[in-house]
Coordinates of C-alpha atoms and ligand atoms in Angstrom, one line a residue:
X1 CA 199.3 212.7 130.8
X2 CA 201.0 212.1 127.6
X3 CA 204.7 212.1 126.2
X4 CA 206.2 212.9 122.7
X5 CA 207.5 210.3 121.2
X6 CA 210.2 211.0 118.3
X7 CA 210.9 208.2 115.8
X8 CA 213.6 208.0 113.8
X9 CA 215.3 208.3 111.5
X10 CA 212.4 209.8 110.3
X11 CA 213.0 212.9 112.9
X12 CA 209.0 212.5 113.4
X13 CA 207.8 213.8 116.8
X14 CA 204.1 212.5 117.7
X15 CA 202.1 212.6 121.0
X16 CA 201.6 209.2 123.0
X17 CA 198.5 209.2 125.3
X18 CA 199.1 206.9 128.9
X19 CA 198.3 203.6 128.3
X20 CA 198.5 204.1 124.7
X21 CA 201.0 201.5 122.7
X22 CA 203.8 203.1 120.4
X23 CA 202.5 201.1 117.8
X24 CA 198.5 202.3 118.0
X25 CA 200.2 206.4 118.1
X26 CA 202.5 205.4 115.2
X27 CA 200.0 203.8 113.0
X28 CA 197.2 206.5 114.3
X29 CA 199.8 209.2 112.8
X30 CA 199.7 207.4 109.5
X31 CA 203.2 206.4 110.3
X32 CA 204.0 202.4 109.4
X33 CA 206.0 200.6 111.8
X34 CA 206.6 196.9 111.1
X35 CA 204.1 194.5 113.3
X36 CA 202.2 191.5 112.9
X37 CA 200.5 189.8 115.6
X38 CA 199.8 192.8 117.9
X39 CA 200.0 190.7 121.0
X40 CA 203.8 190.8 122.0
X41 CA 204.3 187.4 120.8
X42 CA 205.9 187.6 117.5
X43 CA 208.8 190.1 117.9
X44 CA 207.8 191.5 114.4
X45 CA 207.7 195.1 116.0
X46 CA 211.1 194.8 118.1
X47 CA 212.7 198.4 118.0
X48 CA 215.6 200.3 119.5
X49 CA 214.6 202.8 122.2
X50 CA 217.7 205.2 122.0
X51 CA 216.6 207.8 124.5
X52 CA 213.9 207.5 127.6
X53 CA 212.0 205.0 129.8
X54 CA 209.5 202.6 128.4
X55 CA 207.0 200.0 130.0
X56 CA 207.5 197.0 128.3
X57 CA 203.8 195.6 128.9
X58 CA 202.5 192.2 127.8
X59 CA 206.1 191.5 126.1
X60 CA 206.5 187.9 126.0
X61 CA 209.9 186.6 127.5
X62 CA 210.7 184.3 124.4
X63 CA 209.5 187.3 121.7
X64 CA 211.9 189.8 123.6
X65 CA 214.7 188.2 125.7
X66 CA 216.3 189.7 128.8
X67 CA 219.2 190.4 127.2
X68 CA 217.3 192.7 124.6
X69 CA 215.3 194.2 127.1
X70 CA 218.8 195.8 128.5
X71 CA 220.4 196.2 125.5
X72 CA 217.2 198.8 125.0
X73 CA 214.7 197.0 122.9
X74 CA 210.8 196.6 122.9
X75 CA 207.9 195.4 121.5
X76 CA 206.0 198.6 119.6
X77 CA 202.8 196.8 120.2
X78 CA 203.1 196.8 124.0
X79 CA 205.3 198.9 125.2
X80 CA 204.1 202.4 126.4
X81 CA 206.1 205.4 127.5
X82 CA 206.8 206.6 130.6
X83 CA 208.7 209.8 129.2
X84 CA 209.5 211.1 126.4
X85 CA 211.2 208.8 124.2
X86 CA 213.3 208.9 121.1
X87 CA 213.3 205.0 119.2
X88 CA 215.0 204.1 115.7
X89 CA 212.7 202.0 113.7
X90 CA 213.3 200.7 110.0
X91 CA 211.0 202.4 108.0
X92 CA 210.5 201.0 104.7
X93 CA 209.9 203.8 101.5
X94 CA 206.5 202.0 99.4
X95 CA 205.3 204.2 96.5
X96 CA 202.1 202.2 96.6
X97 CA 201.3 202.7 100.3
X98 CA 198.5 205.7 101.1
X99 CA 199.9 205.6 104.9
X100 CA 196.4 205.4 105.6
X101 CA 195.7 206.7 109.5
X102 CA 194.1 203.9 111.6
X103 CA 190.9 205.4 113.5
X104 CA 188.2 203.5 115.7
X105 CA 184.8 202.9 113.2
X106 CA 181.7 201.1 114.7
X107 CA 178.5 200.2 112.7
X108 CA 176.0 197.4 112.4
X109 CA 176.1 193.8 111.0
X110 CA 173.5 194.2 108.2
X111 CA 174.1 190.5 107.0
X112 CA 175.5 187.3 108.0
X113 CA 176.1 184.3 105.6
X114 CA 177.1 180.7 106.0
X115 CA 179.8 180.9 103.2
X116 CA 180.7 177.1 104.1
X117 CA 180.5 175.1 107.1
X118 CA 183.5 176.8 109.0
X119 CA 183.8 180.2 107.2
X120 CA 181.0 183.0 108.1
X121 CA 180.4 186.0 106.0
X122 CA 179.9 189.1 108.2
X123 CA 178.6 192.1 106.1
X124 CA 178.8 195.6 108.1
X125 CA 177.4 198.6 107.6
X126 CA 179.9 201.2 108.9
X127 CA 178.2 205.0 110.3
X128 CA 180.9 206.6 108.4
X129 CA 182.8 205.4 105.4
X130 CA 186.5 203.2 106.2
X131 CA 189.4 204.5 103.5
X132 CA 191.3 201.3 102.9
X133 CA 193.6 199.7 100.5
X134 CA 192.6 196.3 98.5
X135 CA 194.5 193.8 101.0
X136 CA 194.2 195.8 104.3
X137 CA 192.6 194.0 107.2
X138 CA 190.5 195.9 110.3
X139 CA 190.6 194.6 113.9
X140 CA 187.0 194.0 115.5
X141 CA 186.8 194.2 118.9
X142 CA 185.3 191.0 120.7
X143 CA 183.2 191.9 123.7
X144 CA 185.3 191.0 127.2
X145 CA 188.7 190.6 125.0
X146 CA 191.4 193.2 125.3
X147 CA 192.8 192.6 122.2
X148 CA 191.3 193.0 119.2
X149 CA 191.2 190.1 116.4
X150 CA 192.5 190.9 112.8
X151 CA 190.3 190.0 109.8
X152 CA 190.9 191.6 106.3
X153 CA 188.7 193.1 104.5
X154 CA 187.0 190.7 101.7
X155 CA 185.2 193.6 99.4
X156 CA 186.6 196.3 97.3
X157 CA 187.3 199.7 98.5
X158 CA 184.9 201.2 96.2
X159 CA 182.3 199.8 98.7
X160 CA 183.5 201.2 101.5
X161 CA 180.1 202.0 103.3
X162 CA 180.0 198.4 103.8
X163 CA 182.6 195.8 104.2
X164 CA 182.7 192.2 104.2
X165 CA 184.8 189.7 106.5
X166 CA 185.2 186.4 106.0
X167 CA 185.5 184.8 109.0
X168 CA 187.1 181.3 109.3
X169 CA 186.2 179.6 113.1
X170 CA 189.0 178.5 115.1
X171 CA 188.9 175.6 117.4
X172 CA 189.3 177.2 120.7
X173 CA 189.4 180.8 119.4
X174 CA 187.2 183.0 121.6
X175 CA 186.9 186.1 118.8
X176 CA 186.2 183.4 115.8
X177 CA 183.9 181.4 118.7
X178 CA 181.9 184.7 119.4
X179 CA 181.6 185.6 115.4
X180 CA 180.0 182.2 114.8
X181 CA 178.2 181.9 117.9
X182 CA 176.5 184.9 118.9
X183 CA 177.1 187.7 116.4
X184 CA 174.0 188.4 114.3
X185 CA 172.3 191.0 112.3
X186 CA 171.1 194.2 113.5
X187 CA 174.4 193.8 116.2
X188 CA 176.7 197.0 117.0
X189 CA 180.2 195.8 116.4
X190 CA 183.1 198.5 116.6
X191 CA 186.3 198.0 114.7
X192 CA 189.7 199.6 113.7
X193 CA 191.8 200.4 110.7
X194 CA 192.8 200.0 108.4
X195 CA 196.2 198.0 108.8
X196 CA 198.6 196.4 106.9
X197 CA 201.0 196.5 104.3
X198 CA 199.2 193.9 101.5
X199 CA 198.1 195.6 99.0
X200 CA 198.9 196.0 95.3
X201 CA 202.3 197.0 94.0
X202 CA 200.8 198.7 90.9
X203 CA 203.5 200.9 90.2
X204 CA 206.1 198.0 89.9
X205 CA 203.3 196.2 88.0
X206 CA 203.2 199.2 85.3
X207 CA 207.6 199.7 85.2
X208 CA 208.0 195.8 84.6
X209 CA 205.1 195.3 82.8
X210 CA 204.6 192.0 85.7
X211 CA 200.8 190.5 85.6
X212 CA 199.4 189.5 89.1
X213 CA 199.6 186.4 90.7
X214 CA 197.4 185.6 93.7
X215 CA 197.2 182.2 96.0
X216 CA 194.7 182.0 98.3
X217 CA 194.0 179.1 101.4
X218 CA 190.7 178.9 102.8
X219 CA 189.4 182.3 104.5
X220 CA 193.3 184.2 103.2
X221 CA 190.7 183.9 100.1
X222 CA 189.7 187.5 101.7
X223 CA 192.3 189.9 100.6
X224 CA 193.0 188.5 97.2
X225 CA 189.0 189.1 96.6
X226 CA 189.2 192.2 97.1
X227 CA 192.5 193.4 94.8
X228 CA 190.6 191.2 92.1
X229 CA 187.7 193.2 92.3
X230 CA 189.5 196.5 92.5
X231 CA 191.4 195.7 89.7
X232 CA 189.0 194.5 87.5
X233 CA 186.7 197.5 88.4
X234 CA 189.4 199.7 87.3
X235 CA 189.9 198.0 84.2
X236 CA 193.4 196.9 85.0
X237 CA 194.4 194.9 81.5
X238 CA 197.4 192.8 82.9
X239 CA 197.1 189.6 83.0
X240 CA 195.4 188.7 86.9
X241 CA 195.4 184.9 87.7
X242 CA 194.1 183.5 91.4
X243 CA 194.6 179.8 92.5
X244 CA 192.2 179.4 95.6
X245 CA 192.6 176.8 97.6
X246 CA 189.9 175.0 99.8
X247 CA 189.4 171.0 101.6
X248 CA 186.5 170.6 99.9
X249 CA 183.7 171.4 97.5
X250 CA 181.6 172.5 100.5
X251 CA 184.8 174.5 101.9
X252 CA 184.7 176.2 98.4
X253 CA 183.3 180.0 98.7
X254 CA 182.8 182.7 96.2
X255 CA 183.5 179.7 93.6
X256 CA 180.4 180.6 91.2
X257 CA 181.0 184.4 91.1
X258 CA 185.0 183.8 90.3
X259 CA 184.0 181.5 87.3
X260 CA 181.9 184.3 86.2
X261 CA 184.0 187.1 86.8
X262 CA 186.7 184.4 84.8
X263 CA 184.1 184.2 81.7
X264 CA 183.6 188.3 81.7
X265 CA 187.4 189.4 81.9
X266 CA 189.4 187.4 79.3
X267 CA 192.8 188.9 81.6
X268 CA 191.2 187.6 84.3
X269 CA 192.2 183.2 85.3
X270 CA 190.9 181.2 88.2
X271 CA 192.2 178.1 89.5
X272 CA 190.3 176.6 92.4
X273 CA 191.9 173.3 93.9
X274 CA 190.7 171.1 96.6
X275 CA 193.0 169.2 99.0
X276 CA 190.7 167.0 100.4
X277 CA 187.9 166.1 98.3
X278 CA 186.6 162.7 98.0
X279 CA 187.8 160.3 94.8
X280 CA 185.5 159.8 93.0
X281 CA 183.2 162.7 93.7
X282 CA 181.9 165.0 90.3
X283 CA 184.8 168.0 91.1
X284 CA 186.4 168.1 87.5
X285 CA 188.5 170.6 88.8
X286 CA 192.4 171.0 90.0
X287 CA 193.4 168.6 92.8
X288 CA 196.1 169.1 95.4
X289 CA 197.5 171.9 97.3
X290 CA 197.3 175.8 96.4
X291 CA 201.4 175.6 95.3
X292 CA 200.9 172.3 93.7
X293 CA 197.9 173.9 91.6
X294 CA 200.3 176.7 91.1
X295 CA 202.9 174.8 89.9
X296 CA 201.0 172.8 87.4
X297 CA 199.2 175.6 86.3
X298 CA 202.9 178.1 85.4
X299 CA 204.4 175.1 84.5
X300 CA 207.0 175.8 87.3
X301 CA 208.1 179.0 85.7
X302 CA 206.3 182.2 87.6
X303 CA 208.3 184.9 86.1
X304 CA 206.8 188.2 84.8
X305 CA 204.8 188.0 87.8
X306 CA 204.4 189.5 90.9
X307 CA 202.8 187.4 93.8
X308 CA 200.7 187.9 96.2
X309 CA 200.0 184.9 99.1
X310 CA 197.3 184.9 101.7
X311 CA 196.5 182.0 104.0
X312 CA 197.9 180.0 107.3
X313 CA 201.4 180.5 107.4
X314 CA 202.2 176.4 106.3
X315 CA 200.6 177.4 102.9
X316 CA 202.6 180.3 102.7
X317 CA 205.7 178.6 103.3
X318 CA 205.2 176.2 101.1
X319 CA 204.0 178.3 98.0
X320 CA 207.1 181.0 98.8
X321 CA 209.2 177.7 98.1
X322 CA 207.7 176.7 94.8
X323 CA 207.2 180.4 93.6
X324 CA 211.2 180.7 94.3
X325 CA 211.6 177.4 92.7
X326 CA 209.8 178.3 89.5
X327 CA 212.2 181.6 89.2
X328 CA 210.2 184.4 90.9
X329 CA 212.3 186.4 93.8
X330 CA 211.6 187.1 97.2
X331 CA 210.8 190.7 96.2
X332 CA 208.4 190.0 94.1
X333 CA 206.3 187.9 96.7
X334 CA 204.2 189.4 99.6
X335 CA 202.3 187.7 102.2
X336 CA 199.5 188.2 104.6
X337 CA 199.6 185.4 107.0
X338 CA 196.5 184.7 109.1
X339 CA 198.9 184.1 112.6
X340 CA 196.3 183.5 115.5
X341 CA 197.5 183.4 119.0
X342 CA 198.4 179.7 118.4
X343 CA 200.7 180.8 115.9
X344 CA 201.9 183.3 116.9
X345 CA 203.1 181.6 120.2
X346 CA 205.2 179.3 118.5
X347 CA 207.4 181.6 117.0
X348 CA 210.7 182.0 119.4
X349 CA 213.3 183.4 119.6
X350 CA 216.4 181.9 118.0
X351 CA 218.1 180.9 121.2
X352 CA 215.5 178.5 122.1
X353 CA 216.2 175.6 120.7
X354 CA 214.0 173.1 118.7
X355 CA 214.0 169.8 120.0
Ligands
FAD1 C1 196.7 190.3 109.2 C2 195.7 189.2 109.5 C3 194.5 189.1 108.8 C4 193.6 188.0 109.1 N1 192.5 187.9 108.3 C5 191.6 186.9 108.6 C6 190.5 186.7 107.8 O1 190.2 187.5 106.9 N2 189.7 185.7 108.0 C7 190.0 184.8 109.0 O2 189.2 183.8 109.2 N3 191.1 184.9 109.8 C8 191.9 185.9 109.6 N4 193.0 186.1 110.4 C9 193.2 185.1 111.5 C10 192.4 185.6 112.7 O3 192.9 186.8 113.1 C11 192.6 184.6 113.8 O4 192.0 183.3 113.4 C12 191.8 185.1 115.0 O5 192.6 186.1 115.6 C13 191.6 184.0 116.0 O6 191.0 184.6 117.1 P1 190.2 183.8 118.2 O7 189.9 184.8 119.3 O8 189.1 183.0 117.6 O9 191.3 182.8 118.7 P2 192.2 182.9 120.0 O10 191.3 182.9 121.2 O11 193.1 184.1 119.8 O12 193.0 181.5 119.9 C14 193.4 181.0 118.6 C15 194.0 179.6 118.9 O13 195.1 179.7 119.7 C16 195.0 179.1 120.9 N5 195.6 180.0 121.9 C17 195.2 181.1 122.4 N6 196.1 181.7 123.2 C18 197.2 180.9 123.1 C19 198.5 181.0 123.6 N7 198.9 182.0 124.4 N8 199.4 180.0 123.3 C20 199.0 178.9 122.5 N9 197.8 178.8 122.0 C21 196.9 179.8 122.3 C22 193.5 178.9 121.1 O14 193.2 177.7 121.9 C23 193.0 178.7 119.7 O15 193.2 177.4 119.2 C24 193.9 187.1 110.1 C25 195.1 187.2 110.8 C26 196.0 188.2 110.6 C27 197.2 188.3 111.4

């Protein structure tokens, strides 16, 4: 049986199958509700529930707090409906975002590729082409795991017969475990998407005349790939720099093709910098962290740009603070962080206190 479920203050009425979250009708009706880790462990999703009875699911007590629970408030990404329901969400107006729907998509893996020793390259061939935005990540289901894990997508749209993860393995991680342990090619593998809210500002870009800044950690090298390769492909003249960071030489993926792409499009700069490479060893590149890199490279002074960060959320933090640092503004920096459930966990709520 379903229920309607009216979100405001859009006035928006949409059907909610049983069982199904608010969040998964929302973004299946191409309607963006704020969210992150999609386990009810982050409290990005909280909402008002103004009319109706809800179920709050897997809710986590520290995400969503007693006290909120009676004071009417949920977690989108768990909490189901158990009548019709009427909830006020902030909805943010983006005249970049396509408000894609999100729809299930299966195909086969039609390559793997040892990128480096901890990140994979999974290439799949999709039965029917997925519509996405440069920066938009998919969730892959992982056999005997409820929840699906969140990988973005590392090629350009243009391809979008095929798409390509980069996956990065987790100590511990069962998804990232299964990817690097037991998926193959010639595997059936069925996804969904796409999600998210990364993706290129170009209008902003165009009014202000900004060029486009991207940082990059390890596997967060995913997203930025692909809005370098959809800009460049459609001949985008502004000035595009990326500062990818890896450990190592042998953590260092996609380097060759980046210098190339660098020597071909004269708007086009890349930076790679290593954290952790040996002294001493023949790397005559940049040394240090992404933001360091960054810094160095701007000269501490990132204005006329707009940013774009992708990575574990400590690199993050630490390039928003040198990006602010150097003169750019918060809205004119946006971030995918890679939160696992690890992550994800840790954030609580602000009553709990840090010892
Ligand atoms: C929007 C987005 C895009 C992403 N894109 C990419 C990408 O392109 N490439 C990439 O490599 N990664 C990406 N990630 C990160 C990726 O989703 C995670 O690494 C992945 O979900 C981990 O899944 P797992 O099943 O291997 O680990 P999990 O089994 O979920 O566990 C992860 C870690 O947390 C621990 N853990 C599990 N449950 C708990 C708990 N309840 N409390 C405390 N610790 C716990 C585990 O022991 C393990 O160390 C992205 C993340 C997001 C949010």
């Amino acid at each position: 049986m379903s229920h309607q479920l009216t979100i405001e203050p859009l006035g928006q009425t949409i059907e909610v199958e049983e069982g199904q979250t608010i969040l998964d009708a929302a973004l299946r009706a191409g309607i963006y509700l704020p969210h992150a880790c999609c386990h009810g462990l982050c409290a990005t999703c909280k909402i008002q529930v103004a009319d109706g009875e809800i179920d709050h699911g897997d809710a986590s007590n520290f995400a969503l707090m007693d006290y909120e629970r009676e004071e009417g408030l949920c977690l989108a990404c768990c909490a189901t409906l158990e009548s019709d329901v009427v909830i006020e969400a902030e909805i943010e107006e983006e005249p970049d975002a396509l408000n894609l729907l999100v729809e299930d998509y299966a195909g086969v893996v039609s390559r793997i590729e040892e990128l480096t020793p901890t990140i994979r390259g999974v290439w799949i061939a999709l039965d029917r082409p997925l519509v996405f935005q440069a920066g938009q990540y998919v969730r892959l289901q992982i056999p005997g795991e409820a929840s699906p894990r969140a990988f973005s997508i590392a090629s350009a749209p243009g391809l979008a017969g095929e798409i390509e993860l980069n996956v990065r393995r987790v100590p511990g991680g069962k998804g990232t475990g299964w990817v690097h342990g037991q998926l193959k090619a010639g595997d059936r593998v069925q996804l969904l998407g796409p999600y998210g809210r990364f993706f290129l500002r170009q209008s902003a870009h165009d009014a202000e005349g900004l060029g486009y800044l991207f940082l990059a950690g390890g596997s967060g090298l995913s997203s930025p790939r692909s809005m370098v390769l959809d800009l460049l492909a459609a001949g985008c003249e502004r000035p595009i720099t990326l500062v990818n960071g890896a450990r190592s030489r042998e953590e260092l993926y996609h380097h060759d093709a980046f210098v190339q792409l660098a020597a071909e499009h004269p708007n086009f700069t890349y930076v790679a910098a290593l954290s952790d490479e040996p002294e001493g060893s023949d790397w005559a590149g940049a040394r240090g962290f992404v933001h360091e890199a960054a810094k160095a490279h701007f000269n501490n002074d990132f204005r006329g740009h707009k940013a774009y960060l992708c990575g574990p959320p400590l690199m993050i933090d630490a390039c928003i603070t040198t990006l602010m640092q150097g003169r750019l503004f918060e809205r004119d920096i946006y971030t995918e962080k890679f939160i696992s459930a690890a992550d994800a966990q840790q954030v609580r709520s602000p009553l709990f206190r840090k010892i």
